JSON list of C-alpha atoms in Angstrom, two decimals:
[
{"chain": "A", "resi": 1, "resn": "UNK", "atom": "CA", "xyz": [18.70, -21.04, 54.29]},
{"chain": "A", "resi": 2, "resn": "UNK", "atom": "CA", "xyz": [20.23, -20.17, 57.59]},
{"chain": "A", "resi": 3, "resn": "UNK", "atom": "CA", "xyz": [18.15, -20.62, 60.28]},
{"chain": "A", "resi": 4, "resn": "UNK", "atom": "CA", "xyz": [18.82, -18.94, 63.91]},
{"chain": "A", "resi": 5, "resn": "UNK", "atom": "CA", "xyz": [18.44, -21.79, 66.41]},
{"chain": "A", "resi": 6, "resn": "UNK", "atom": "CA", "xyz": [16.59, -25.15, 65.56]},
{"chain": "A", "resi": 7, "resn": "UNK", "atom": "CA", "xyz": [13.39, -24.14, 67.03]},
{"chain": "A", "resi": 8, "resn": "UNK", "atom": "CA", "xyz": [13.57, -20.96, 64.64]},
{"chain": "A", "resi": 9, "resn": "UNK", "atom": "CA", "xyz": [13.84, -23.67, 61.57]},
{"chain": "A", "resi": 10, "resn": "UNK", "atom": "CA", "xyz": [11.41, -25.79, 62.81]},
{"chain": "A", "resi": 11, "resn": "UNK", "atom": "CA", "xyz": [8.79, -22.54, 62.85]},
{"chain": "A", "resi": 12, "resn": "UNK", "atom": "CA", "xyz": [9.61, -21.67, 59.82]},
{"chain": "A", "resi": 13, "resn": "UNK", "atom": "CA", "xyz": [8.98, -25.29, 57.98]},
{"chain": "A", "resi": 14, "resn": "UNK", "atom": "CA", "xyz": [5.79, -25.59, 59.53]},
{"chain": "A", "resi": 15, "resn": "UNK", "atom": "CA", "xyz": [4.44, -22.20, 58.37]},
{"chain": "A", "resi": 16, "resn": "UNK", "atom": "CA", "xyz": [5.23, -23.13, 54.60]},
{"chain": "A", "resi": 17, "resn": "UNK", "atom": "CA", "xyz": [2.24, -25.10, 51.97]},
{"chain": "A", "resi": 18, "resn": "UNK", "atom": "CA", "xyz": [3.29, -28.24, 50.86]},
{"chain": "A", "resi": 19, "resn": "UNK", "atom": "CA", "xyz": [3.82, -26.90, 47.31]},
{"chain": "A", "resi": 20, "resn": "UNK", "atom": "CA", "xyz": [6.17, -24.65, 48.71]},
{"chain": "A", "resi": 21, "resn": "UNK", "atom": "CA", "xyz": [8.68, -27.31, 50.33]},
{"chain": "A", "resi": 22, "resn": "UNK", "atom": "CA", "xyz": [8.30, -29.19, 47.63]},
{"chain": "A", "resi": 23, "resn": "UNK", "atom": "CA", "xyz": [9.48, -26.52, 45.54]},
{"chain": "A", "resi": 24, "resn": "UNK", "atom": "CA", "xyz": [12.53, -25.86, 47.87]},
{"chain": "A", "resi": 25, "resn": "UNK", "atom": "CA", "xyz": [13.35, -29.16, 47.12]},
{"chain": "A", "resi": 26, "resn": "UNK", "atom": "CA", "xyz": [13.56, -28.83, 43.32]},
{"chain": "A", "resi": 27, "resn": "UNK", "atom": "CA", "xyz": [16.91, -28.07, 41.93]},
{"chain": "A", "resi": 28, "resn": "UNK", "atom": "CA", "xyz": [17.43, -24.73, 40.60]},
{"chain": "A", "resi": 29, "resn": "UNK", "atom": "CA", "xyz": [17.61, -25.51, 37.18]},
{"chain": "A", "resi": 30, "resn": "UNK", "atom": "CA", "xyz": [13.86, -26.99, 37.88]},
{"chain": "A", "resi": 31, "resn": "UNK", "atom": "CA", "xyz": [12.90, -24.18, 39.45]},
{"chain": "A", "resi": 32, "resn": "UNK", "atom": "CA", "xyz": [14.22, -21.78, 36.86]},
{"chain": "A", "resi": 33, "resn": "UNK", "atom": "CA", "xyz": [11.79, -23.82, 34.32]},
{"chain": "A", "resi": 34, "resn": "UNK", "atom": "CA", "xyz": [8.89, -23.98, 36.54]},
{"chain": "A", "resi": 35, "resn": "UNK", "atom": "CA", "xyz": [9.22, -19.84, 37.10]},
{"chain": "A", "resi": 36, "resn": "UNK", "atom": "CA", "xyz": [9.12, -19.51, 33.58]},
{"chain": "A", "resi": 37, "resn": "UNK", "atom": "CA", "xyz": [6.54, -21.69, 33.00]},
{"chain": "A", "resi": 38, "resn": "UNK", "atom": "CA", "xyz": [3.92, -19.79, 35.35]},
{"chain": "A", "resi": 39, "resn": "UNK", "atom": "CA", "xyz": [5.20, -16.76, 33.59]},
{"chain": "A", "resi": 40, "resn": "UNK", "atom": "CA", "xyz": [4.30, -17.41, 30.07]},
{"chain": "A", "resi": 41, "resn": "UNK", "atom": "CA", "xyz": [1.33, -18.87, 31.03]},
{"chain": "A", "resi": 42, "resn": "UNK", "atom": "CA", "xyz": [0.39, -15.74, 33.19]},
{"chain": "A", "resi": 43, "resn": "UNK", "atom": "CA", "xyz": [0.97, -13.50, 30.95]},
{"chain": "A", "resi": 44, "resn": "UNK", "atom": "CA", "xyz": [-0.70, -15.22, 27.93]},
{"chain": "A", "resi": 45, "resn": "UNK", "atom": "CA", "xyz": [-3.62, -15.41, 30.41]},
{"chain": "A", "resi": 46, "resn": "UNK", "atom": "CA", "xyz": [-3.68, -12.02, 30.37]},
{"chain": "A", "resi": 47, "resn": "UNK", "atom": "CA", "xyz": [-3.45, -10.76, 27.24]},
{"chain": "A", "resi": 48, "resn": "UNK", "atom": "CA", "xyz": [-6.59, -13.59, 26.38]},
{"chain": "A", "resi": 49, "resn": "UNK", "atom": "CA", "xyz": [-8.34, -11.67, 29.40]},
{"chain": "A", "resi": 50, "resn": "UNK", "atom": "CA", "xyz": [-7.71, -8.12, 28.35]},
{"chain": "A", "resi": 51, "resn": "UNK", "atom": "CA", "xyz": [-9.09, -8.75, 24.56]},
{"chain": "A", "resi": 52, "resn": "UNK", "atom": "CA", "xyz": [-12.72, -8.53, 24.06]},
{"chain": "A", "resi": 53, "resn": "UNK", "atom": "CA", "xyz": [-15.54, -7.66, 26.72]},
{"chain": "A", "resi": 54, "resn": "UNK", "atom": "CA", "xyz": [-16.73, -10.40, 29.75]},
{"chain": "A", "resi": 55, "resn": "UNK", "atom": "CA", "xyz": [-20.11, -10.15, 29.06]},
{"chain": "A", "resi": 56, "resn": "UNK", "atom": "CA", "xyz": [-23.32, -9.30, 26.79]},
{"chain": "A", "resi": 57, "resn": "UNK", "atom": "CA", "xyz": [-24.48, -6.00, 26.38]},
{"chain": "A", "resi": 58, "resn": "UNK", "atom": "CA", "xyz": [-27.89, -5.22, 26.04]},
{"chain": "A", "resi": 59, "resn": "UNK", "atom": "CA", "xyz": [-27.97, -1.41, 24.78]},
{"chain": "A", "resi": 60, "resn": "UNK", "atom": "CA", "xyz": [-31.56, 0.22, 25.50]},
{"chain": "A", "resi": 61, "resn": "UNK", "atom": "CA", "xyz": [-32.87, 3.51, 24.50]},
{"chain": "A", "resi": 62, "resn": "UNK", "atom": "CA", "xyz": [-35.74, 5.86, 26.33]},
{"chain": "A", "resi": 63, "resn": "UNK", "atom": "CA", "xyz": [-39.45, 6.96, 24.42]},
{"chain": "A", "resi": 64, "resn": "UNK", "atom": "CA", "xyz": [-39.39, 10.78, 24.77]},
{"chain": "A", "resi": 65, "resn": "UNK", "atom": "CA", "xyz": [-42.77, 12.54, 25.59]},
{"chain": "A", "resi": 66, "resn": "UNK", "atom": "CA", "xyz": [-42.32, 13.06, 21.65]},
{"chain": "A", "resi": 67, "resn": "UNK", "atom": "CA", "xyz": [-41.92, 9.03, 20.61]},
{"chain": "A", "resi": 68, "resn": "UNK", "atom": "CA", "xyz": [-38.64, 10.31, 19.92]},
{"chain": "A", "resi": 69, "resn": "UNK", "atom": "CA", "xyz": [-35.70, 7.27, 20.95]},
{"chain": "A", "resi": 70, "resn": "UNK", "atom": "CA", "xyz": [-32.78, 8.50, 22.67]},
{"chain": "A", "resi": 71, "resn": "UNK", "atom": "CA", "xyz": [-29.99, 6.01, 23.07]},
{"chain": "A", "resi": 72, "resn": "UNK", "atom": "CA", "xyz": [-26.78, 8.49, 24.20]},
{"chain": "A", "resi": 73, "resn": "UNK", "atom": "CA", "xyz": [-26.24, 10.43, 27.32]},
{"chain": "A", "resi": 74, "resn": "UNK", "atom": "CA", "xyz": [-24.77, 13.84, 26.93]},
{"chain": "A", "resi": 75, "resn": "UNK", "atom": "CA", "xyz": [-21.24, 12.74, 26.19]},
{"chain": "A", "resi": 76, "resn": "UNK", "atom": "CA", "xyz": [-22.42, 10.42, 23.65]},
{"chain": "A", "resi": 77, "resn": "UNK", "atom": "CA", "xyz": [-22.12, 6.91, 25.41]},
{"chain": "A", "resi": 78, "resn": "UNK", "atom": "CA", "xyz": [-24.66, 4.73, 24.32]},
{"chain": "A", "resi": 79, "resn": "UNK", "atom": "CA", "xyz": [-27.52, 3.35, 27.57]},
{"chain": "A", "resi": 80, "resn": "UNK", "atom": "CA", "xyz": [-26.13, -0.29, 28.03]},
{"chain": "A", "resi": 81, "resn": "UNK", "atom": "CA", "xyz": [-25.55, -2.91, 31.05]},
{"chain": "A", "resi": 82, "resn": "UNK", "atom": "CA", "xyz": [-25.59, -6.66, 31.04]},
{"chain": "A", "resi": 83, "resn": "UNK", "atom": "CA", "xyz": [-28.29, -8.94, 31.22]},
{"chain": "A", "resi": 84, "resn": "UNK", "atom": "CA", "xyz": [-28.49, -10.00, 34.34]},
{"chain": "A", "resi": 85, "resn": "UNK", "atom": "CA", "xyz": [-29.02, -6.56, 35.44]},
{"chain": "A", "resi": 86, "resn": "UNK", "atom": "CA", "xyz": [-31.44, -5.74, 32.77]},
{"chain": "A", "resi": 87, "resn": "UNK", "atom": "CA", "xyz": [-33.58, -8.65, 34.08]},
{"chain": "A", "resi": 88, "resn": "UNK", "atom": "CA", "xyz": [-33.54, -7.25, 37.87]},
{"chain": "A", "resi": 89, "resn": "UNK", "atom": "CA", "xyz": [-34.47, -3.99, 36.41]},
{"chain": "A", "resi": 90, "resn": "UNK", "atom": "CA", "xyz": [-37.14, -5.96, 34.87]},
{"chain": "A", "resi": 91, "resn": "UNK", "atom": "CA", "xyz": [-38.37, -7.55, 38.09]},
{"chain": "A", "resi": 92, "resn": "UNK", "atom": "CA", "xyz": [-37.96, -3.82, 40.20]},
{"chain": "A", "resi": 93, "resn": "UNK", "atom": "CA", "xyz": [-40.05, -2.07, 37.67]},
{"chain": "A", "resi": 94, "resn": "UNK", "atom": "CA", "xyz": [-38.49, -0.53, 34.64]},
{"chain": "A", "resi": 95, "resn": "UNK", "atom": "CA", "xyz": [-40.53, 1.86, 33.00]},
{"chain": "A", "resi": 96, "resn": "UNK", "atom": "CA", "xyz": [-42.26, 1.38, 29.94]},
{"chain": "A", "resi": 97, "resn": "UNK", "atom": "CA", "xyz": [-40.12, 4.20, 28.23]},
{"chain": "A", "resi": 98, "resn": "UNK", "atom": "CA", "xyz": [-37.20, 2.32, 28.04]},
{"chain": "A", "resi": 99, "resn": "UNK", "atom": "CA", "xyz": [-37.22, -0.21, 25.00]},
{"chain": "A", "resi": 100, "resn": "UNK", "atom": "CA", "xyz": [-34.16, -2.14, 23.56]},
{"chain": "A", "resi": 101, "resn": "UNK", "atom": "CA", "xyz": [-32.28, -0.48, 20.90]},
{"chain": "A", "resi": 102, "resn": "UNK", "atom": "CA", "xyz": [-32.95, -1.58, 17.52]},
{"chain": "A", "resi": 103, "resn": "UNK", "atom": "CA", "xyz": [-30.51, -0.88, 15.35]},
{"chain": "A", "resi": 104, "resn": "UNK", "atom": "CA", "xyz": [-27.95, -2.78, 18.37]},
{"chain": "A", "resi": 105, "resn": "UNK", "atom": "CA", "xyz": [-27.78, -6.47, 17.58]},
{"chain": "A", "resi": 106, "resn": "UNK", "atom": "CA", "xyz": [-30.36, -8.80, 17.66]},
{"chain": "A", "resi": 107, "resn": "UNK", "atom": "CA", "xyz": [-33.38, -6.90, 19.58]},
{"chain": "A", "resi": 108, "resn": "UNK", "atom": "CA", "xyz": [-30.85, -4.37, 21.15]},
{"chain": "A", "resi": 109, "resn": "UNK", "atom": "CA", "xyz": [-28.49, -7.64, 22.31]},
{"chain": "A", "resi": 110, "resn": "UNK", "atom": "CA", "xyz": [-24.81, -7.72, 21.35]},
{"chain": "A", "resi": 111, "resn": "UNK", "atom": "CA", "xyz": [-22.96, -11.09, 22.39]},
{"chain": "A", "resi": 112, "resn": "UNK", "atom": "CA", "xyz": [-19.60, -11.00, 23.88]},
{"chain": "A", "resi": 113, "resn": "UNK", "atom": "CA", "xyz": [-16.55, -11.11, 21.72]},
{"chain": "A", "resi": 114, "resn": "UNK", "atom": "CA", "xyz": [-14.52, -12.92, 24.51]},
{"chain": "A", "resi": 115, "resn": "UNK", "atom": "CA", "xyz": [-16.59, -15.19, 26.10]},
{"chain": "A", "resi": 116, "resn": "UNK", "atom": "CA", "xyz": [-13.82, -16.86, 28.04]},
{"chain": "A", "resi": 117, "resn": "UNK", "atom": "CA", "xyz": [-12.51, -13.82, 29.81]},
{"chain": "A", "resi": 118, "resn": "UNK", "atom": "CA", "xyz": [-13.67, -14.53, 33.30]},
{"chain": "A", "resi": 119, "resn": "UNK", "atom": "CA", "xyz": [-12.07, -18.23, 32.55]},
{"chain": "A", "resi": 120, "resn": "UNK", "atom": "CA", "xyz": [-8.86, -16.35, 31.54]},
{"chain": "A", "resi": 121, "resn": "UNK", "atom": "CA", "xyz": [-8.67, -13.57, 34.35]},
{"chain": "A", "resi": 122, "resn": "UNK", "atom": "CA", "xyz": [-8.89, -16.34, 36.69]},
{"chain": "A", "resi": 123, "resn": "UNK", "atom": "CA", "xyz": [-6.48, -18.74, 35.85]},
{"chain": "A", "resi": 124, "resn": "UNK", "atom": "CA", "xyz": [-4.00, -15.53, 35.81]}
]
């Protein structure tokens, strides 16, 4: 690289990581591979990520006056979230109406088909 003055070079070395001079330092053949490398491996990380859901489900339904169970809002999406925020619903004061939906896993619990996504996503 062409630097201005000296004290322009010496400004812009100390504002780099030490991964990145050592990278300058590669040849470019090296640095071709390494490119590459991170590529493949971000993109397979991806793809790993995008397949599946991140977390449990736990689909619910809610007791009509008439012990009827609805388990679908008006455009037919079934009453779900994740645990964790089931149990904090649990600990607020969810009403007594709302009961896991049986015919939805074991006791209204479906388990994540990716389990790894978050470890996937992150190493993207």
């Amino acid at each position: 690289m062409n630097y201005l003055s000296e004290k322009h070079k010496q400004l812009s070395e100390s504002q780099q990581s030490g991964l990145m001079k050592w990278f300058g330092q590669l040849p470019m053949d090296k640095k071709a591979v390494a490119i590459g490398l991170s590529l493949t491996v971000g993109i397979s990380s991806a793809a790993m990520a995008w397949k599946g859901t991140s977390s449990d489900r736990i689909y619910f339904c809610v007791k009509t006056p008439k012990k009827t169970l609805v388990c679908q809002d008006k455009d037919n999406r079934p009453f779900r979230m994740t645990p964790f925020y089931w149990s904090q619903w649990q600990l607020e004061g969810m009403p007594t109406q709302i009961v896991r939906n049986p015919a939805m896993g074991v006791n209204g619990l479906v388990k994540a088909t990716n389990q790894y996504k978050p470890f996937w996503g992150a190493i993207r």
